[in-house]
Coordinates of C-alpha atoms in Angstrom, one line a residue:
M1 CA 8.8 11.5 -22.2
A2 CA 6.8 13.4 -19.5
G3 CA 5.2 11.8 -16.5
S4 CA 8.0 9.8 -14.9
S5 CA 7.8 11.7 -11.6
F6 CA 5.3 11.3 -8.8
G7 CA 4.6 13.3 -5.6
N8 CA 5.3 16.9 -4.5
Q9 CA 7.2 17.1 -1.2
F10 CA 8.3 13.5 -1.3
R11 CA 9.0 13.3 -5.0
I12 CA 10.2 10.2 -6.9
T13 CA 11.4 10.0 -10.5
T14 CA 11.9 6.6 -12.1
W15 CA 14.2 5.8 -15.0
G16 CA 15.3 2.8 -17.1
E17 CA 13.9 0.1 -19.4
S18 CA 13.1 -3.5 -19.1
H19 CA 16.1 -4.6 -21.3
G20 CA 18.4 -1.6 -20.8
K21 CA 21.4 -1.6 -18.6
G22 CA 19.4 -1.0 -15.5
L23 CA 16.6 0.8 -13.7
G24 CA 16.4 3.2 -10.8
V25 CA 14.8 6.1 -9.0
V26 CA 15.8 9.5 -7.7
I27 CA 14.0 10.5 -4.5
D28 CA 13.8 14.2 -3.7
G29 CA 12.5 15.4 -0.3
C30 CA 13.5 12.6 2.0
P31 CA 14.4 14.3 5.3
A32 CA 17.9 14.0 6.7
G33 CA 18.6 11.7 9.6
L34 CA 16.7 8.6 8.6
S35 CA 18.6 5.4 9.2
L36 CA 18.7 3.7 5.8
S37 CA 20.6 0.8 4.3
E38 CA 20.5 -1.2 1.1
E39 CA 19.1 -4.1 3.2
D40 CA 16.0 -1.9 4.0
I41 CA 15.3 -1.6 0.3
Q42 CA 16.3 -5.1 -0.6
K43 CA 13.7 -6.8 1.5
Y44 CA 11.0 -5.1 -0.5
L45 CA 12.6 -5.7 -3.8
D46 CA 12.9 -9.4 -3.0
R47 CA 9.1 -9.6 -2.7
R48 CA 8.7 -8.6 -6.4
K49 CA 11.7 -10.5 -7.7
P50 CA 11.2 -12.7 -10.7
G51 CA 12.1 -16.4 -11.0
V52 CA 10.9 -17.4 -7.5
S53 CA 8.2 -19.9 -8.6
Q54 CA 6.6 -21.5 -11.6
Y55 CA 3.8 -19.1 -11.5
V56 CA 5.9 -16.0 -12.3
T57 CA 8.4 -15.1 -15.1
K58 CA 11.5 -17.4 -15.2
R59 CA 13.7 -14.4 -15.8
K60 CA 16.6 -14.7 -13.3
E61 CA 17.5 -11.3 -11.7
S62 CA 19.0 -10.7 -8.3
D63 CA 17.4 -7.2 -8.3
T64 CA 20.2 -6.0 -6.0
A65 CA 19.7 -2.4 -4.9
K66 CA 22.6 0.0 -4.9
I67 CA 22.3 3.4 -3.1
M68 CA 24.3 5.8 -5.2
S69 CA 23.8 9.0 -3.3
G70 CA 21.9 10.7 -0.4
V71 CA 23.2 8.4 2.4
F72 CA 26.3 8.9 4.5
E73 CA 27.4 6.8 7.4
G74 CA 24.0 5.0 7.4
R75 CA 21.8 8.0 7.5
T76 CA 20.1 10.1 4.9
T77 CA 21.7 13.5 4.3
G78 CA 18.6 15.4 3.0
T79 CA 20.0 15.5 -0.6
P80 CA 18.5 13.5 -3.4
I81 CA 18.7 9.7 -2.9
S82 CA 19.6 7.7 -6.1
I83 CA 18.9 4.0 -6.1
M84 CA 20.0 1.7 -9.0
V85 CA 19.3 -1.9 -10.0
L86 CA 21.3 -3.4 -12.8
N87 CA 19.6 -5.8 -15.3
E88 CA 21.5 -9.1 -15.4
D89 CA 19.4 -11.5 -17.5
Q90 CA 18.2 -9.6 -20.5
R91 CA 17.3 -11.6 -23.5
S92 CA 16.3 -9.0 -26.0
T93 CA 16.3 -11.6 -28.8
D94 CA 13.2 -13.2 -27.2
Y95 CA 11.3 -10.1 -28.4
S96 CA 12.9 -9.5 -31.8
D97 CA 10.0 -11.1 -33.6
I98 CA 7.4 -8.7 -32.1
E99 CA 9.1 -5.6 -33.6
M100 CA 6.8 -5.6 -36.6
F101 CA 3.4 -6.4 -34.9
Y102 CA 1.3 -5.4 -32.0
R103 CA 0.8 -7.7 -29.1
P104 CA -2.9 -7.9 -27.9
G105 CA -3.4 -6.3 -24.5
H106 CA 0.0 -4.5 -24.5
A107 CA 1.0 -0.9 -25.0
D108 CA 2.8 -1.6 -28.3
Y109 CA 0.1 0.1 -30.5
T110 CA -0.4 3.0 -28.2
F111 CA 3.3 3.7 -27.8
D112 CA 3.7 3.7 -31.6
S113 CA 0.7 6.0 -32.0
K114 CA 2.2 8.5 -29.5
Y115 CA 5.9 8.4 -30.4
G116 CA 6.1 6.8 -33.8
F117 CA 8.8 4.6 -32.3
R118 CA 8.9 2.0 -29.5
D119 CA 11.3 -0.1 -27.5
Y120 CA 10.0 -3.5 -28.3
R121 CA 12.4 -5.3 -25.9
G122 CA 9.9 -6.4 -23.3
G123 CA 8.0 -3.2 -23.6
G124 CA 10.6 -0.7 -22.5
R125 CA 9.1 1.8 -20.1
S126 CA 5.7 0.1 -20.2
S127 CA 7.2 -3.1 -18.8
G128 CA 6.3 -4.2 -15.4
R129 CA 10.0 -4.2 -14.6
E130 CA 9.7 -0.4 -14.2
T131 CA 8.1 -1.1 -10.9
I132 CA 11.5 -2.0 -9.4
A133 CA 12.1 1.8 -9.1
R134 CA 8.7 2.4 -7.4
V135 CA 9.3 -0.4 -4.9
A136 CA 12.8 1.0 -4.0
A137 CA 11.4 4.4 -3.4
G138 CA 8.4 3.1 -1.5
A139 CA 10.7 1.1 0.8
V140 CA 12.2 4.4 1.9
A141 CA 8.7 6.0 2.4
A142 CA 7.5 2.9 4.3
K143 CA 10.4 3.2 6.7
I144 CA 9.7 6.8 7.5
L145 CA 6.0 6.0 8.0
K146 CA 6.9 3.1 10.4
E147 CA 8.7 5.6 12.6
L148 CA 5.5 7.6 12.7
G149 CA 3.5 4.6 13.7
I150 CA 1.9 4.0 10.3
E151 CA 2.0 0.6 8.7
I152 CA 0.8 -0.5 5.3
T153 CA 0.0 -4.1 4.5
A154 CA -1.1 -5.4 1.1
Y155 CA -2.0 -8.9 0.1
T156 CA -3.8 -11.0 -2.6
Q157 CA -7.5 -10.9 -1.9
C158 CA -8.4 -13.2 -4.8
I159 CA -6.9 -14.7 -8.0
G160 CA -9.1 -16.1 -10.8
G161 CA -12.2 -15.5 -8.8
I162 CA -11.0 -17.5 -5.8
G163 CA -11.1 -15.3 -2.8
I164 CA -9.8 -15.5 0.8
D165 CA -11.9 -16.4 3.8
Y166 CA -11.4 -13.6 6.3
S167 CA -12.1 -15.9 9.2
R168 CA -8.8 -17.7 8.3
F169 CA -6.8 -14.5 7.6
D170 CA -3.2 -14.9 8.6
I171 CA -0.8 -12.2 7.3
E172 CA 2.2 -14.4 8.0
E173 CA 0.8 -17.0 5.6
R174 CA 1.1 -14.4 2.8
D175 CA 4.8 -14.8 2.7
R176 CA 4.7 -18.6 2.8
N177 CA 3.0 -19.3 -0.5
P178 CA 3.7 -18.2 -4.1
F179 CA 0.5 -16.2 -4.4
S180 CA 0.9 -13.8 -1.5
V181 CA -2.5 -15.0 -0.1
P182 CA -3.1 -14.7 3.7
D183 CA -5.2 -17.9 3.6
K184 CA -3.5 -21.3 3.5
E185 CA -6.5 -23.2 2.2
V186 CA -7.3 -20.7 -0.6
A187 CA -3.6 -20.7 -1.7
V188 CA -4.0 -24.4 -2.5
S189 CA -7.2 -23.8 -4.5
I190 CA -5.5 -21.0 -6.4
E191 CA -2.5 -23.2 -7.1
N192 CA -4.7 -25.9 -8.7
K193 CA -6.4 -23.3 -10.9
A194 CA -3.1 -21.7 -11.8
K195 CA -1.6 -25.0 -12.9
E196 CA -4.7 -25.7 -15.1
T197 CA -4.5 -22.2 -16.6
I198 CA -0.8 -22.6 -17.4
E199 CA -1.5 -25.9 -19.1
N200 CA -4.1 -24.1 -21.2
L201 CA -1.5 -21.5 -22.3
D202 CA -3.4 -18.8 -20.5
S203 CA -3.1 -16.4 -17.6
L204 CA -5.0 -15.2 -14.5
G205 CA -5.9 -11.8 -13.0
G206 CA -6.9 -11.0 -9.4
I207 CA -7.5 -8.4 -6.7
I208 CA -5.1 -6.9 -4.2
E209 CA -6.3 -5.5 -1.0
C210 CA -4.3 -2.9 1.0
V211 CA -4.8 -1.7 4.6
V212 CA -3.2 1.4 6.2
K213 CA -3.1 1.3 10.0
G214 CA -2.2 4.1 12.4
M215 CA -3.3 6.8 10.0
P216 CA -4.1 10.1 11.8
A217 CA -7.2 12.1 10.9
G218 CA -6.9 15.2 8.8
I219 CA -4.5 14.0 6.0
G220 CA -5.3 14.9 2.4
E221 CA -6.1 18.1 0.5
P222 CA -9.9 18.6 0.0
V223 CA -10.1 19.5 -3.7
F224 CA -7.8 18.1 -6.4
D225 CA -5.3 16.4 -4.1
K226 CA -7.8 14.3 -2.1
L227 CA -6.3 11.4 -0.3
D228 CA -8.5 8.9 -2.2
A229 CA -7.8 10.7 -5.5
Q230 CA -4.0 10.6 -5.0
L231 CA -4.2 6.9 -3.9
S232 CA -6.2 6.2 -7.1
K233 CA -3.6 8.0 -9.2
A234 CA -0.8 6.1 -7.6
V235 CA -2.3 2.7 -7.9
M236 CA -3.8 3.2 -11.4
S237 CA -0.3 4.3 -12.6
I238 CA 0.8 0.7 -12.0
G239 CA 0.8 -1.0 -15.4
A240 CA -1.4 -4.0 -14.8
T241 CA -4.2 -2.2 -12.8
K242 CA -7.6 -1.7 -14.3
G243 CA -9.7 -0.5 -11.3
I244 CA -9.7 0.6 -7.7
E245 CA -12.4 0.8 -5.0
I246 CA -12.0 2.4 -1.6
G247 CA -14.0 1.2 1.4
D248 CA -17.2 -0.5 0.3
G249 CA -16.4 0.7 -3.2
F250 CA -19.0 -0.1 -5.9
M251 CA -21.2 -1.8 -3.4
V252 CA -22.3 1.7 -2.1
A253 CA -24.4 2.0 -5.3
E254 CA -26.7 -0.7 -3.9
T255 CA -27.1 0.8 -0.4
T256 CA -29.0 3.6 1.3
G257 CA -27.6 6.5 3.2
S258 CA -28.5 5.0 6.5
E259 CA -26.7 1.8 5.6
N260 CA -23.6 3.4 4.1
N261 CA -23.0 6.2 6.7
D262 CA -20.5 5.6 9.4
E263 CA -21.9 6.9 12.7
F264 CA -19.5 8.6 15.1
Y265 CA -19.3 8.1 18.8
N266 CA -17.1 9.2 21.7
D267 CA -14.6 6.5 22.6
N268 CA -13.3 7.7 26.0
G269 CA -12.6 11.2 24.7
H270 CA -11.5 10.0 21.2
I271 CA -13.8 10.5 18.2
A272 CA -14.3 7.1 16.4
K273 CA -16.7 5.4 13.9
R274 CA -18.8 2.4 14.6
T275 CA -18.3 1.1 11.0
N276 CA -15.8 1.8 8.2
H277 CA -17.8 1.8 5.0
S278 CA -15.8 4.9 3.9
G279 CA -12.6 3.0 3.9
G280 CA -11.0 5.7 6.2
V281 CA -11.5 8.7 3.9
L282 CA -14.2 11.4 4.1
G283 CA -14.2 14.4 1.8
G284 CA -10.8 13.4 0.5
I285 CA -9.3 13.6 4.0
S286 CA -8.4 10.7 6.4
D287 CA -10.9 10.2 9.2
G288 CA -8.5 8.3 11.6
S289 CA -9.8 4.8 10.9
D290 CA -8.0 2.2 8.8
I291 CA -7.7 3.1 5.1
I292 CA -8.9 0.1 3.1
F293 CA -8.9 -0.2 -0.7
R294 CA -8.8 -2.9 -3.4
T295 CA -7.3 -2.9 -6.9
A296 CA -8.1 -5.1 -9.9
I297 CA -5.1 -6.6 -11.7
K298 CA -5.6 -7.8 -15.2
P299 CA -4.4 -11.2 -16.5
T300 CA -1.0 -11.0 -18.1
P301 CA -1.6 -10.2 -21.8
S302 CA 1.5 -12.2 -22.9
I303 CA 0.1 -15.7 -23.4
S304 CA 1.3 -18.6 -25.5
S305 CA -2.1 -19.5 -27.1
L306 CA -2.9 -18.3 -30.6
Q307 CA -4.2 -14.7 -30.9
S308 CA -5.2 -12.4 -33.7
T309 CA -3.5 -9.1 -34.2
V310 CA -2.1 -6.8 -37.0
S311 CA 1.3 -5.8 -38.1
R312 CA 2.6 -2.2 -38.1
N313 CA 1.5 -2.1 -41.7
G314 CA -2.1 -3.1 -40.7
D315 CA -1.9 -6.7 -42.1
E316 CA -4.0 -9.1 -40.1
M317 CA -2.1 -12.1 -38.6
Q318 CA -2.1 -14.6 -35.8
V319 CA 0.6 -14.9 -33.2
C320 CA 1.8 -16.9 -30.1
I321 CA 3.7 -14.7 -27.7
K322 CA 7.2 -16.0 -26.8
G323 CA 9.5 -15.0 -24.0
R324 CA 9.5 -15.2 -20.2
H325 CA 6.2 -13.9 -18.8
D326 CA 4.2 -14.1 -15.6
P327 CA 1.2 -16.5 -15.8
V328 CA -0.1 -14.8 -12.7
I329 CA 1.2 -11.2 -12.1
V330 CA -0.8 -10.5 -9.0
P331 CA 1.6 -11.8 -6.3
R332 CA 4.5 -9.6 -7.6
A333 CA 2.2 -6.6 -7.8
V334 CA 1.3 -6.8 -4.1
V335 CA 4.4 -5.1 -2.9
V336 CA 4.1 -2.5 -5.7
V337 CA 0.7 -1.5 -4.5
E338 CA 2.0 -1.4 -0.9
T339 CA 5.0 0.8 -1.7
M340 CA 3.1 3.2 -4.0
T341 CA 0.6 3.7 -1.2
A342 CA 3.5 4.5 1.1
C343 CA 4.8 7.2 -1.3
T344 CA 1.4 8.7 -1.5
I345 CA 0.7 8.7 2.3
L346 CA 4.1 10.2 3.1
D347 CA 3.8 13.0 0.5
L348 CA 0.4 14.0 1.9
L349 CA 1.7 13.9 5.5
M350 CA 4.4 16.3 4.5
A351 CA 2.0 18.6 2.8
N352 CA -0.2 18.6 5.9
M353 CA 2.6 20.1 8.0
T354 CA 1.9 23.5 6.6
S355 CA -1.9 23.4 7.0
R356 CA -2.1 24.9 10.5
M357 CA -0.3 27.6 12.4
D358 CA 0.1 25.4 15.5
Y359 CA 1.9 22.8 13.3
L360 CA 4.4 25.4 12.2
K361 CA 4.9 26.7 15.8
K362 CA 5.7 23.2 16.9
V363 CA 8.8 23.3 14.7
Y364 CA 9.8 27.0 14.6
D365 CA 8.3 28.7 17.7
K366 CA 11.2 29.5 20.1

């Protein structure tokens, strides 16, 4: 299987299956000298851990991170960092009945079409559990970025069409409710809708918003490796995502140039913008303002209500999906969006170090 690696200078390769012995990631390109512990990684993994509320899968996993290489006496050595998480609560028998049919909304049919064989135990590599490895790698990237003054914050913007009121925005509230919503009142409304949806044997989708603060201008390669293109690739590679918009996104189609352009001004010797319709990216390169984007997360396709499908032989049939699934996947995807963004930003920052002679001279000129 190709395509399990992401990034160039800061390169991550994920491995493992949902119901295998474990999952993990190998990080290549992390600079030596970074203070790094398993606790640094664990706090991110705990944000996507299953079994923490009635609105996510009941699978019980500690998702404990183990650093296997690349760290000595609390600091990175510059060699590849390997991080592993063991699976502890596999119930492969929960999925034995789906071996011979294709679940609606899943990758069962497409995997079979590509390989002629699939790991039906929870979806194998197509399972959302693969994101453990991404989060572990992104925790390392986020720590590097924080030392550079760059912070990334993602949160639920809406679930089931119920969106936050920005006048009540409180990022600390995000970690107090089961939906990762930075709005206490909206969290209550979402909870009521989620309960009703679960009773109806259905699931909900939503939107995650992500903001990058402290981003310097000039990051991103102007052709194929544009900052917004790389962010889109990173986010769209997350299994449940179906769309991304940066800045004003699709709303720009309804505006004029005079409305959409961000005017520049001199802010005490610093070039700034009066607005941020661009979402912090111009020509594929960061413009120094906050990077803002949103991504659409589809409803969990594994639902308990009756659905029509076909068997591997093409026979039509009706099924109810069993097993332990997330009625609302959005809250656990928040940290995945956040950490994939961190990997993307760091990789492009590293690439930018060779874009100008004066950057090289800062390191090598004696």
